[in-house]
Each structure stands twice: as C-alpha cells, then as structure tokens.
mmCIF file of C-alpha atoms in Angstrom:
data_model
loop_
_atom_site.group_PDB
_atom_site.id
_atom_site.type_symbol
_atom_site.label_atom_id
_atom_site.label_comp_id
_atom_site.label_asym_id
_atom_site.label_seq_id
_atom_site.Cartn_x
_atom_site.Cartn_y
_atom_site.Cartn_z
ATOM 1 C CA MET A 1 -20.069 9.748 -9.925
ATOM 2 C CA GLN A 2 -20.409 10.919 -6.140
ATOM 3 C CA VAL A 3 -17.497 10.206 -3.769
ATOM 4 C CA ASP A 4 -20.451 9.756 -0.902
ATOM 5 C CA TRP A 5 -21.709 6.302 -3.373
ATOM 6 C CA PHE A 6 -18.590 4.694 -1.280
ATOM 7 C CA ASP A 7 -19.604 5.617 2.353
ATOM 8 C CA TYR A 8 -20.122 2.785 4.915
ATOM 9 C CA ASP A 9 -20.387 3.020 8.809
ATOM 10 C CA LEU A 10 -17.237 1.102 10.266
ATOM 11 C CA PRO A 11 -17.286 1.163 15.152
ATOM 12 C CA ASP A 12 -13.869 1.899 15.819
ATOM 13 C CA SER A 13 -13.671 -0.916 17.284
ATOM 14 C CA LEU A 14 -13.359 -3.024 14.429
ATOM 15 C CA ILE A 15 -9.435 -1.043 13.424
ATOM 16 C CA ALA A 16 -7.139 -3.364 14.029
ATOM 17 C CA GLN A 17 -4.363 -1.969 15.832
ATOM 18 C CA THR A 18 -2.011 -4.776 16.009
ATOM 19 C CA PRO A 19 -1.000 -7.324 13.865
ATOM 20 C CA LEU A 20 -2.038 -11.136 14.511
ATOM 21 C CA LYS A 21 0.954 -13.317 15.700
ATOM 22 C CA ASP A 22 0.478 -15.524 13.055
ATOM 23 C CA ARG A 23 0.434 -13.957 9.817
ATOM 24 C CA THR A 24 -1.900 -16.600 7.850
ATOM 25 C CA ALA A 25 -4.594 -16.569 11.777
ATOM 26 C CA SER A 26 -6.678 -13.950 10.249
ATOM 27 C CA ARG A 27 -9.598 -14.358 8.428
ATOM 28 C CA LEU A 28 -10.630 -14.161 4.802
ATOM 29 C CA LEU A 29 -14.159 -13.478 3.653
ATOM 30 C CA THR A 30 -14.676 -14.110 -0.250
ATOM 31 C CA LEU A 31 -16.939 -12.640 -2.838
ATOM 32 C CA ASN A 32 -17.924 -13.851 -5.959
ATOM 33 C CA LYS A 33 -17.672 -10.714 -8.740
ATOM 34 C CA THR A 34 -20.269 -12.374 -10.928
ATOM 35 C CA THR A 35 -23.233 -13.527 -8.073
ATOM 36 C CA GLY A 36 -22.533 -11.344 -5.267
ATOM 37 C CA ALA A 37 -21.908 -14.702 -3.423
ATOM 38 C CA VAL A 38 -20.406 -14.245 -0.350
ATOM 39 C CA ASP A 39 -18.453 -16.210 2.334
ATOM 40 C CA HIS A 40 -16.244 -16.916 5.812
ATOM 41 C CA LYS A 41 -12.905 -18.896 5.462
ATOM 42 C CA ALA A 42 -9.695 -18.959 7.407
ATOM 43 C CA PHE A 43 -6.687 -17.342 5.580
ATOM 44 C CA PRO A 44 -5.421 -20.519 4.501
ATOM 45 C CA ALA A 45 -8.171 -21.670 2.348
ATOM 46 C CA LEU A 46 -6.796 -19.208 -0.475
ATOM 47 C CA ILE A 47 -5.176 -21.811 -1.675
ATOM 48 C CA ASP A 48 -8.613 -24.034 -2.441
ATOM 49 C CA TYR A 49 -9.472 -20.748 -4.746
ATOM 50 C CA MET A 50 -6.411 -21.077 -7.184
ATOM 51 C CA GLU A 51 -5.062 -24.008 -9.340
ATOM 52 C CA ALA A 52 -1.925 -25.442 -10.594
ATOM 53 C CA GLY A 53 -0.859 -22.631 -13.410
ATOM 54 C CA ASP A 54 -2.601 -19.761 -11.942
ATOM 55 C CA VAL A 55 -0.019 -16.573 -11.367
ATOM 56 C CA LEU A 56 0.055 -14.539 -7.960
ATOM 57 C CA VAL A 57 1.476 -11.720 -7.914
ATOM 58 C CA LEU A 58 3.439 -9.702 -5.526
ATOM 59 C CA ASN A 59 4.714 -6.593 -4.781
ATOM 60 C CA ASP A 60 8.117 -6.791 -3.395
ATOM 61 C CA THR A 61 8.322 -3.362 -2.380
ATOM 62 C CA ARG A 62 9.960 -2.773 1.109
ATOM 63 C CA VAL A 63 9.169 -0.089 3.353
ATOM 64 C CA LEU A 64 11.313 2.979 4.179
ATOM 65 C CA PRO A 65 11.559 3.383 8.234
ATOM 66 C CA ALA A 66 10.039 6.993 6.499
ATOM 67 C CA ARG A 67 8.614 8.739 10.036
ATOM 68 C CA LEU A 68 11.493 10.948 11.664
ATOM 69 C CA PHE A 69 10.975 12.498 14.706
ATOM 70 C CA GLY A 70 13.192 16.227 15.847
ATOM 71 C CA VAL A 71 12.948 19.496 16.385
ATOM 72 C CA LYS A 72 12.765 22.792 15.173
ATOM 73 C CA SER A 73 16.563 24.575 14.723
ATOM 74 C CA GLY A 74 16.329 27.847 16.819
ATOM 75 C CA THR A 75 13.181 27.024 18.428
ATOM 76 C CA GLY A 76 13.522 23.264 20.079
ATOM 77 C CA SER A 77 9.647 22.656 19.092
ATOM 78 C CA LYS A 78 8.911 19.384 17.824
ATOM 79 C CA ALA A 79 8.685 18.751 14.615
ATOM 80 C CA GLU A 80 7.800 15.778 12.345
ATOM 81 C CA LEU A 81 9.111 14.704 9.121
ATOM 82 C CA LEU A 82 7.056 11.393 6.621
ATOM 83 C CA LEU A 83 9.413 10.803 3.305
ATOM 84 C CA LEU A 84 7.244 10.058 0.577
ATOM 85 C CA LYS A 85 9.664 10.080 -2.310
ATOM 86 C CA GLN A 86 13.565 10.293 -3.274
ATOM 87 C CA LEU A 87 13.516 13.195 -6.016
ATOM 88 C CA GLU A 88 17.216 13.295 -6.538
ATOM 89 C CA GLY A 89 20.697 12.629 -4.317
ATOM 90 C CA ASP A 90 19.361 14.567 -0.751
ATOM 91 C CA ARG A 91 16.834 15.948 -1.801
ATOM 92 C CA TRP A 92 12.615 14.142 -0.952
ATOM 93 C CA GLU A 93 9.196 14.981 -1.248
ATOM 94 C CA ALA A 94 8.330 14.705 2.472
ATOM 95 C CA LEU A 95 5.083 15.433 4.414
ATOM 96 C CA VAL A 96 5.841 17.740 7.492
ATOM 97 C CA ARG A 97 3.861 18.237 11.069
ATOM 98 C CA PRO A 98 3.069 21.029 12.158
ATOM 99 C CA GLY A 99 2.719 22.532 8.685
ATOM 100 C CA LYS A 100 1.721 25.984 10.313
ATOM 101 C CA ARG A 101 5.417 26.297 11.617
ATOM 102 C CA LEU A 102 7.632 24.300 9.056
ATOM 103 C CA LYS A 103 7.974 27.071 5.772
ATOM 104 C CA THR A 104 10.620 27.017 2.951
ATOM 105 C CA GLY A 105 13.657 27.851 5.057
ATOM 106 C CA ALA A 106 12.833 25.900 8.423
ATOM 107 C CA VAL A 107 15.545 23.105 9.406
ATOM 108 C CA ILE A 108 14.860 20.254 11.061
ATOM 109 C CA LEU A 109 17.369 18.672 13.648
ATOM 110 C CA PHE A 110 17.395 15.043 14.167
ATOM 111 C CA GLY A 111 19.443 12.836 16.560
ATOM 112 C CA GLU A 112 22.703 13.766 18.169
ATOM 113 C CA ALA A 113 25.986 12.605 18.104
ATOM 114 C CA GLU A 114 27.364 11.063 21.040
ATOM 115 C CA ALA A 115 30.844 12.953 20.652
ATOM 116 C CA ASP A 116 30.184 16.378 19.808
ATOM 117 C CA GLY A 117 25.805 16.769 20.171
ATOM 118 C CA LYS A 118 25.962 17.359 17.196
ATOM 119 C CA PRO A 119 22.565 16.644 15.506
ATOM 120 C CA LEU A 120 22.876 13.051 13.380
ATOM 121 C CA LEU A 121 20.816 14.583 10.344
ATOM 122 C CA THR A 122 19.316 17.746 9.126
ATOM 123 C CA ALA A 123 16.822 18.435 6.876
ATOM 124 C CA THR A 124 16.202 21.817 4.732
ATOM 125 C CA ILE A 125 12.671 22.714 3.694
ATOM 126 C CA GLU A 126 13.533 23.790 -0.133
ATOM 127 C CA GLU A 127 10.124 24.515 -1.227
ATOM 128 C CA GLU A 128 6.325 23.880 -0.365
ATOM 129 C CA SER A 129 3.015 22.361 -1.536
ATOM 130 C CA ASP A 130 -0.775 21.360 -0.579
ATOM 131 C CA MET A 131 -1.406 18.750 2.023
ATOM 132 C CA GLY A 132 1.256 19.607 4.132
ATOM 133 C CA GLY A 133 3.886 18.165 0.953
ATOM 134 C CA ARG A 134 7.369 19.864 1.156
ATOM 135 C CA VAL A 135 10.717 19.370 -0.870
ATOM 136 C CA VAL A 136 13.890 18.767 1.957
ATOM 137 C CA ARG A 137 17.108 18.570 1.551
ATOM 138 C CA PHE A 138 19.597 16.588 3.944
ATOM 139 C CA SER A 139 22.653 16.713 5.251
ATOM 140 C CA TYR A 140 24.226 14.923 7.559
ATOM 141 C CA GLU A 141 27.975 12.257 7.884
ATOM 142 C CA GLY A 142 27.687 8.983 6.898
ATOM 143 C CA ILE A 143 25.814 6.852 5.261
ATOM 144 C CA PHE A 144 21.735 8.096 4.784
ATOM 145 C CA PRO A 145 20.033 4.453 5.026
ATOM 146 C CA GLU A 146 22.151 3.735 8.062
ATOM 147 C CA LEU A 147 20.893 6.769 9.627
ATOM 148 C CA LEU A 148 17.525 6.186 8.368
ATOM 149 C CA ASP A 149 17.951 3.040 9.782
ATOM 150 C CA ARG A 150 18.750 4.252 13.454
ATOM 151 C CA LEU A 151 16.517 7.283 13.249
ATOM 152 C CA GLY A 152 13.211 6.075 11.723
ATOM 153 C CA GLN A 153 10.170 4.656 12.905
ATOM 154 C CA MET A 154 7.602 2.674 10.522
ATOM 155 C CA PRO A 155 5.096 5.150 8.643
ATOM 156 C CA LEU A 156 1.703 3.569 10.294
ATOM 157 C CA PRO A 157 -1.398 4.948 9.038
ATOM 158 C CA PRO A 158 -3.127 7.160 11.303
ATOM 159 C CA TYR A 159 -5.824 5.321 12.090
ATOM 160 C CA ILE A 160 -2.757 2.915 14.241
ATOM 161 C CA LYS A 161 -2.627 4.200 17.501
ATOM 162 C CA GLU A 162 -0.027 1.372 19.103
ATOM 163 C CA GLN A 163 3.407 1.234 18.633
ATOM 164 C CA LEU A 164 4.572 -1.585 16.808
ATOM 165 C CA PRO A 165 7.059 -3.436 18.617
ATOM 166 C CA GLU A 166 9.244 -5.258 15.663
ATOM 167 C CA LYS A 167 9.649 -3.210 12.427
ATOM 168 C CA GLU A 168 10.056 -6.162 10.604
ATOM 169 C CA ARG A 169 6.077 -7.317 10.960
ATOM 170 C CA TYR A 170 5.260 -3.520 8.429
ATOM 171 C CA GLN A 171 7.088 -5.727 5.912
ATOM 172 C CA THR A 172 5.687 -8.532 3.796
ATOM 173 C CA VAL A 173 8.192 -11.559 4.100
ATOM 174 C CA TYR A 174 8.748 -11.256 0.437
ATOM 175 C CA ALA A 175 9.540 -7.171 0.992
ATOM 176 C CA ARG A 176 13.379 -6.613 -0.981
ATOM 177 C CA ASN A 177 13.149 -3.475 -3.179
ATOM 178 C CA GLU A 178 13.305 -0.360 -0.453
ATOM 179 C CA GLY A 179 11.550 2.745 -1.161
ATOM 180 C CA SER A 180 7.973 2.691 0.127
ATOM 181 C CA ALA A 181 5.748 4.594 2.122
ATOM 182 C CA ALA A 182 3.559 2.614 3.646
ATOM 183 C CA ALA A 183 3.176 -1.304 3.410
ATOM 184 C CA PRO A 184 1.169 -3.312 0.745
ATOM 185 C CA THR A 185 -0.661 -4.577 3.462
ATOM 186 C CA ALA A 186 -2.873 -7.989 1.653
ATOM 187 C CA GLY A 187 0.734 -9.186 1.357
ATOM 188 C CA LEU A 188 1.466 -9.227 5.307
ATOM 189 C CA HIS A 189 -0.553 -12.366 5.291
ATOM 190 C CA PHE A 190 1.955 -14.234 4.214
ATOM 191 C CA THR A 191 4.558 -16.561 5.462
ATOM 192 C CA GLU A 192 7.724 -18.163 3.656
ATOM 193 C CA ALA A 193 5.987 -21.483 4.133
ATOM 194 C CA TYR A 194 2.726 -20.302 2.660
ATOM 195 C CA LEU A 195 4.462 -19.429 -0.013
ATOM 196 C CA ASN A 196 5.719 -22.573 -0.666
ATOM 197 C CA ARG A 197 2.192 -24.915 -0.288
ATOM 198 C CA LEU A 198 1.247 -22.556 -3.298
ATOM 199 C CA GLU A 199 3.840 -23.242 -5.604
ATOM 200 C CA GLN A 200 4.022 -26.697 -4.261
ATOM 201 C CA LYS A 201 0.394 -26.985 -5.626
ATOM 202 C CA GLY A 202 1.669 -25.673 -8.915
ATOM 203 C CA ILE A 203 1.124 -22.016 -8.403
ATOM 204 C CA GLN A 204 3.558 -19.401 -9.787
ATOM 205 C CA LEU A 205 4.677 -16.407 -7.823
ATOM 206 C CA ALA A 206 5.524 -13.125 -10.057
ATOM 207 C CA TYR A 207 7.465 -10.420 -8.258
ATOM 208 C CA ILE A 208 6.619 -6.796 -9.567
ATOM 209 C CA THR A 209 7.241 -3.380 -7.539
ATOM 210 C CA LEU A 210 5.469 -0.428 -6.759
ATOM 211 C CA HIS A 211 6.302 2.231 -3.663
ATOM 212 C CA VAL A 212 3.649 3.498 -2.300
ATOM 213 C CA GLY A 213 3.451 7.097 -2.376
ATOM 214 C CA LEU A 214 1.544 10.129 -1.052
ATOM 215 C CA GLY A 215 -1.780 8.636 -3.095
ATOM 216 C CA THR A 216 -2.007 6.394 0.166
ATOM 217 C CA PHE A 217 -2.233 9.607 2.594
ATOM 218 C CA ARG A 218 -4.453 11.901 0.557
ATOM 219 C CA PRO A 219 -7.439 11.871 1.278
ATOM 220 C CA VAL A 220 -10.794 12.190 -2.043
ATOM 221 C CA SER A 221 -11.308 15.947 -1.222
ATOM 222 C CA VAL A 222 -13.374 16.757 -4.540
ATOM 223 C CA ASP A 223 -16.877 15.199 -4.210
ATOM 224 C CA ASP A 224 -17.283 14.037 -8.007
ATOM 225 C CA VAL A 225 -14.736 10.791 -8.097
ATOM 226 C CA GLU A 226 -14.061 11.587 -11.808
ATOM 227 C CA THR A 227 -12.103 14.828 -10.884
ATOM 228 C CA HIS A 228 -9.873 13.315 -8.404
ATOM 229 C CA GLU A 229 -6.325 13.203 -9.310
ATOM 230 C CA MET A 230 -3.655 10.587 -8.286
ATOM 231 C CA HIS A 231 -0.952 10.952 -7.101
ATOM 232 C CA GLU A 232 2.117 9.348 -9.209
ATOM 233 C CA GLU A 233 4.031 6.026 -8.083
ATOM 234 C CA PHE A 234 7.540 4.480 -9.228
ATOM 235 C CA TYR A 235 6.554 0.977 -10.631
ATOM 236 C CA GLU A 236 8.598 -1.979 -12.196
ATOM 237 C CA VAL A 237 7.526 -4.628 -14.328
ATOM 238 C CA SER A 238 10.403 -7.481 -15.240
ATOM 239 C CA GLU A 239 11.034 -9.108 -17.964
ATOM 240 C CA GLU A 240 10.475 -12.404 -15.801
ATOM 241 C CA ALA A 241 7.370 -11.233 -14.428
ATOM 242 C CA ALA A 242 6.064 -9.938 -17.606
ATOM 243 C CA ALA A 243 6.469 -13.506 -19.257
ATOM 244 C CA ARG A 244 5.032 -15.423 -16.635
ATOM 245 C CA ILE A 245 2.156 -13.220 -16.457
ATOM 246 C CA ASN A 246 1.829 -13.187 -20.303
ATOM 247 C CA ALA A 247 1.903 -17.075 -20.500
ATOM 248 C CA ALA A 248 -0.520 -17.432 -17.891
ATOM 249 C CA LYS A 249 -3.187 -15.277 -19.797
ATOM 250 C CA ALA A 250 -2.749 -17.152 -22.579
ATOM 251 C CA GLY A 251 -2.739 -20.187 -21.334
ATOM 252 C CA GLY A 252 -6.279 -19.385 -19.664
ATOM 253 C CA HIS A 253 -5.368 -19.541 -16.174
ATOM 254 C CA LYS A 254 -5.963 -16.147 -13.930
ATOM 255 C CA VAL A 255 -3.848 -13.770 -12.524
ATOM 256 C CA ILE A 256 -4.733 -13.238 -8.977
ATOM 257 C CA ALA A 257 -3.147 -9.493 -8.120
ATOM 258 C CA VAL A 258 -2.182 -9.417 -4.125
ATOM 259 C CA GLY A 259 -3.249 -6.093 -2.611
ATOM 260 C CA THR A 260 -4.182 -3.208 -4.890
ATOM 261 C CA THR A 261 -0.830 -1.688 -5.707
ATOM 262 C CA SER A 262 -0.276 -5.063 -7.343
ATOM 263 C CA ALA A 263 -3.518 -4.112 -9.584
ATOM 264 C CA ARG A 264 -2.691 -1.098 -10.536
ATOM 265 C CA THR A 265 0.670 -1.753 -11.657
ATOM 266 C CA LEU A 266 -0.658 -4.954 -14.378
ATOM 267 C CA GLU A 267 -3.187 -2.581 -15.243
ATOM 268 C CA THR A 268 -0.854 0.148 -15.861
ATOM 269 C CA ALA A 269 1.442 -2.821 -17.701
ATOM 270 C CA ALA A 270 -1.052 -3.240 -19.980
ATOM 271 C CA ARG A 271 -1.928 0.025 -20.838
ATOM 272 C CA ASN A 272 1.704 0.607 -22.238
ATOM 273 C CA CYS A 273 1.119 -3.124 -24.270
ATOM 274 C CA GLN A 274 0.073 -2.586 -27.799
ATOM 275 C CA GLN A 275 -1.028 -6.237 -27.750
ATOM 276 C CA SER A 276 -4.589 -6.748 -25.471
ATOM 277 C CA GLY A 277 -4.647 -9.056 -22.263
ATOM 278 C CA ARG A 278 -1.165 -8.598 -22.063
ATOM 279 C CA VAL A 279 1.385 -6.416 -19.869
ATOM 280 C CA GLU A 280 4.841 -5.039 -20.846
ATOM 281 C CA ALA A 281 7.939 -5.636 -18.575
ATOM 282 C CA GLY A 282 8.972 -1.538 -17.786
ATOM 283 C CA SER A 283 9.562 0.913 -15.153
ATOM 284 C CA GLY A 284 8.430 4.410 -14.696
ATOM 285 C CA TRP A 285 5.840 6.603 -12.722
ATOM 286 C CA THR A 286 1.580 5.937 -12.646
ATOM 287 C CA GLY A 287 -1.131 7.771 -11.915
ATOM 288 C CA ILE A 288 -3.791 5.145 -12.795
ATOM 289 C CA PHE A 289 -7.322 6.067 -11.247
ATOM 290 C CA ILE A 290 -9.623 2.757 -11.212
ATOM 291 C CA TYR A 291 -12.939 3.499 -10.250
ATOM 292 C CA PRO A 292 -15.987 1.574 -11.323
ATOM 293 C CA GLY A 293 -16.772 1.704 -15.353
ATOM 294 C CA TYR A 294 -13.550 0.289 -15.959
ATOM 295 C CA THR A 295 -12.746 -2.179 -17.947
ATOM 296 C CA PHE A 296 -9.833 -4.990 -16.090
ATOM 297 C CA GLN A 297 -7.131 -6.070 -18.729
ATOM 298 C CA ILE A 298 -4.860 -8.398 -16.391
ATOM 299 C CA VAL A 299 -6.411 -8.556 -12.950
ATOM 300 C CA ASP A 300 -8.821 -11.824 -12.727
ATOM 301 C CA ALA A 301 -8.962 -12.630 -9.086
ATOM 302 C CA LEU A 302 -7.747 -9.853 -5.895
ATOM 303 C CA LEU A 303 -6.602 -10.747 -2.396
ATOM 304 C CA THR A 304 -7.248 -7.230 -0.362
ATOM 305 C CA ASN A 305 -7.790 -6.209 2.837
ATOM 306 C CA PHE A 306 -10.556 -3.708 3.900
ATOM 307 C CA HIS A 307 -10.711 0.000 2.918
ATOM 308 C CA LEU A 308 -10.856 2.960 4.207
ATOM 309 C CA PRO A 309 -15.074 5.188 3.301
ATOM 310 C CA LYS A 310 -14.561 7.155 0.205
ATOM 311 C CA SER A 311 -10.947 5.867 -0.728
ATOM 312 C CA THR A 312 -9.541 5.073 -3.804
ATOM 313 C CA LEU A 313 -9.342 1.640 -2.742
ATOM 314 C CA LEU A 314 -12.466 1.006 -2.296
ATOM 315 C CA MET A 315 -13.326 2.547 -5.561
ATOM 316 C CA LEU A 316 -10.777 0.231 -7.137
ATOM 317 C CA ILE A 317 -12.624 -2.845 -5.513
ATOM 318 C CA SER A 318 -15.766 -1.667 -6.819
ATOM 319 C CA ALA A 319 -14.327 -1.574 -10.260
ATOM 320 C CA LEU A 320 -14.021 -5.026 -9.994
ATOM 321 C CA ALA A 321 -16.902 -6.664 -8.000
ATOM 322 C CA GLY A 322 -19.533 -4.108 -8.408
ATOM 323 C CA ARG A 323 -19.886 -1.134 -5.813
ATOM 324 C CA GLU A 324 -23.422 -2.384 -4.512
ATOM 325 C CA GLN A 325 -21.588 -6.025 -3.881
ATOM 326 C CA VAL A 326 -18.584 -4.574 -2.223
ATOM 327 C CA LEU A 327 -20.937 -2.678 0.225
ATOM 328 C CA ALA A 328 -23.197 -5.240 0.927
ATOM 329 C CA ALA A 329 -20.037 -7.617 1.629
ATOM 330 C CA TYR A 330 -18.551 -4.698 3.941
ATOM 331 C CA ARG A 331 -21.830 -3.934 5.870
ATOM 332 C CA GLU A 332 -21.309 -8.417 6.370
ATOM 333 C CA ALA A 333 -18.473 -7.444 7.050
ATOM 334 C CA VAL A 334 -18.874 -5.261 9.848
ATOM 335 C CA ASP A 335 -21.803 -7.722 11.183
ATOM 336 C CA GLN A 336 -19.661 -10.639 11.618
ATOM 337 C CA GLU A 337 -16.717 -8.106 13.572
ATOM 338 C CA TYR A 338 -13.723 -8.868 10.948
ATOM 339 C CA ARG A 339 -10.711 -6.523 11.414
ATOM 340 C CA PHE A 340 -10.297 -3.387 9.403
ATOM 341 C CA PHE A 341 -7.662 -2.081 7.838
ATOM 342 C CA SER A 342 -3.905 -2.248 7.185
ATOM 343 C CA PHE A 343 -3.381 -4.460 10.040
ATOM 344 C CA GLY A 344 -7.245 -6.715 9.667
ATOM 345 C CA ASP A 345 -8.430 -9.438 7.633
ATOM 346 C CA ALA A 346 -8.110 -10.096 4.684
ATOM 347 C CA MET A 347 -10.730 -10.474 1.406
ATOM 348 C CA PHE A 348 -10.662 -12.667 -1.667
ATOM 349 C CA ILE A 349 -12.562 -11.062 -4.555
ATOM 350 C CA TYR A 350 -12.826 -13.576 -7.617
#
C-alpha cells in the first residue's frame, strides 16, 4: 500500500488560519461509510446523527504552551524549542530549531529575570535523535508550569502562519489533563452549552486521555504505508469511561469518537481487553497505527477535522470509511470550499 495513494490537491487558500468566533459555527460534511453518500450540514446538526444511549468519547488532554523562543548561550543566535514529552523530572523530549546549531552540550536561554538579568529558564541539550529530536534538561528557580505558562506559546502547526490572540482558543472546553503537544482539534467545535444539549437528549459523554506527541509532527517518510512506525503517546482510560463505553456496546448503542486521538485510544484499550468488543481501563503508551485493512472493534462513528495529504490521520479515516470514499468526500469538500485542518470545518463519518 503506497503512501501516494492518500494524496489530494488542496489550495492554500482553504487552510484555516484562525478559529471562528463561535466554536459551533463551522460546517459539517457527513459521510456514510456504507454507501459513500455525502451531505453538507452546519455543525449543530451533529446531534441529529446520535440517539439516546449512544456514547460520545472525548479526549480531555490539555495542551502545554510548549513552544519556547530563546537564544543560544555564547552566540546569542535565535533558538526554538518545542516540548513533546516529559521523561522524568526536568528532562524532556523536544524538537529544536535550527537543528544544525543545537547539538549535544548546547545551552539555550529563555527570558530574563527583572532583578538580576539572569535567564528565567535554561535548557541543556543532553542527547540527539532523528528529525530534530533532542533530550533536554531544564534548570530554573520557581515552579516549572508557571514559567512555561509565562514564557511559552501554543504549539500551532507550521501551516498556521498567524498568531493566536487567546491561548484558550487552542484548547477544548473540556481540557483538563495537561501534557499534550497539540490540540485534539475535532473537539474544538464543542461548547459547554452544546455538550449539555447532547446530554439532555440522553447521549452519554465519556472522557479519555491521549497526550499528542511527536507522531503528530512527524510526516510519513517511507513509500510503503506498512513500514511506517508510529511514535508512542501516553493514554489513559478510566474505570468510569470503560464501564460507560462497554455498557453502550453491550446495549447495541453507538460509540462515537471525537477525533482520531480518541479513536486510537479506544482501539488500543480494546486490544488490551481479553473480551472482544470491549475496552479495558488502564494507562500506558500506544503506538497503534490504523490504516486500510484494519477492523475497528469499538469505534462506530467518528467526528474529525480534515487532515493533511498523505498523513497517518487520513489513513485512519480511510480505514473506517474506505480510501476511495474518503478521497471523493475530500474532493467535494475542496469544491465546496470547506475550511481545512486544525481551525477548519468538521467531518462526521457514520
């Protein structure tokens, strides 16, 4: 299976640069995974595709303000750090720019204290890996999360060129477990009021966690899909969430994943369960890679945004709805001038 099979043409003008003022104001393209039928709705129509007893699964990860801009000690040249994963204590896995100038032993300085002019935060590069990856150790005085909130910026994807005026607009309204390097963007469409509407209809909400890491930023660099290796990310499924999901499946109700991160978490939790069609509560690391040929055990329907060409996320939704049907729907979305990617419109596969 070739990576090029998941390519499509997208004009740059359709890449959404800013979020809509109203989270629920986006458009919604619906795709019937059985028939391939496509329809065009407004996002609030999502509720019409769900029934009482169905479970909507949401990823409650919270994005770290993980992009840090500083200078290299000794030269004063600009340096950028993107935190991906906390290893232990003050050691983190990160991406750096410019990679050629930031080798093992390099020190990056961030911010200045008003009293003595010393840097508020210092990062020393301890190890190097591929794709600009580094292991860094921080030194500082005070509380690290507070310094990160003061110095860091939201790690917006590289295709977004505009600054985000409000950090919270790159968080879901239900974000609570901090640790992600990117937002689970399908969840950005929900407001608390809309979630309340769903619950009033009898739709249950189940919260799981997957902290988005390097896999989101790493492109597929191989030609053959099957040889791509996913980077592991931390996930957690609580006993309460597992019980709610399993009860819905047992009762013949639908499990609807909000975003590919929720879908990957659910399918990972199903792999860990000895009983077919159920999820097991627990936490750990997942490198699950879902592409056409995969049989979903838990996910019946999926709310998602539009994804980059040749990405693992496009492969995942193609596994759910069929590659040709997905690409046909994407061509229609382009023709209808939908807004694409993180701040764009939504797609519902059912």
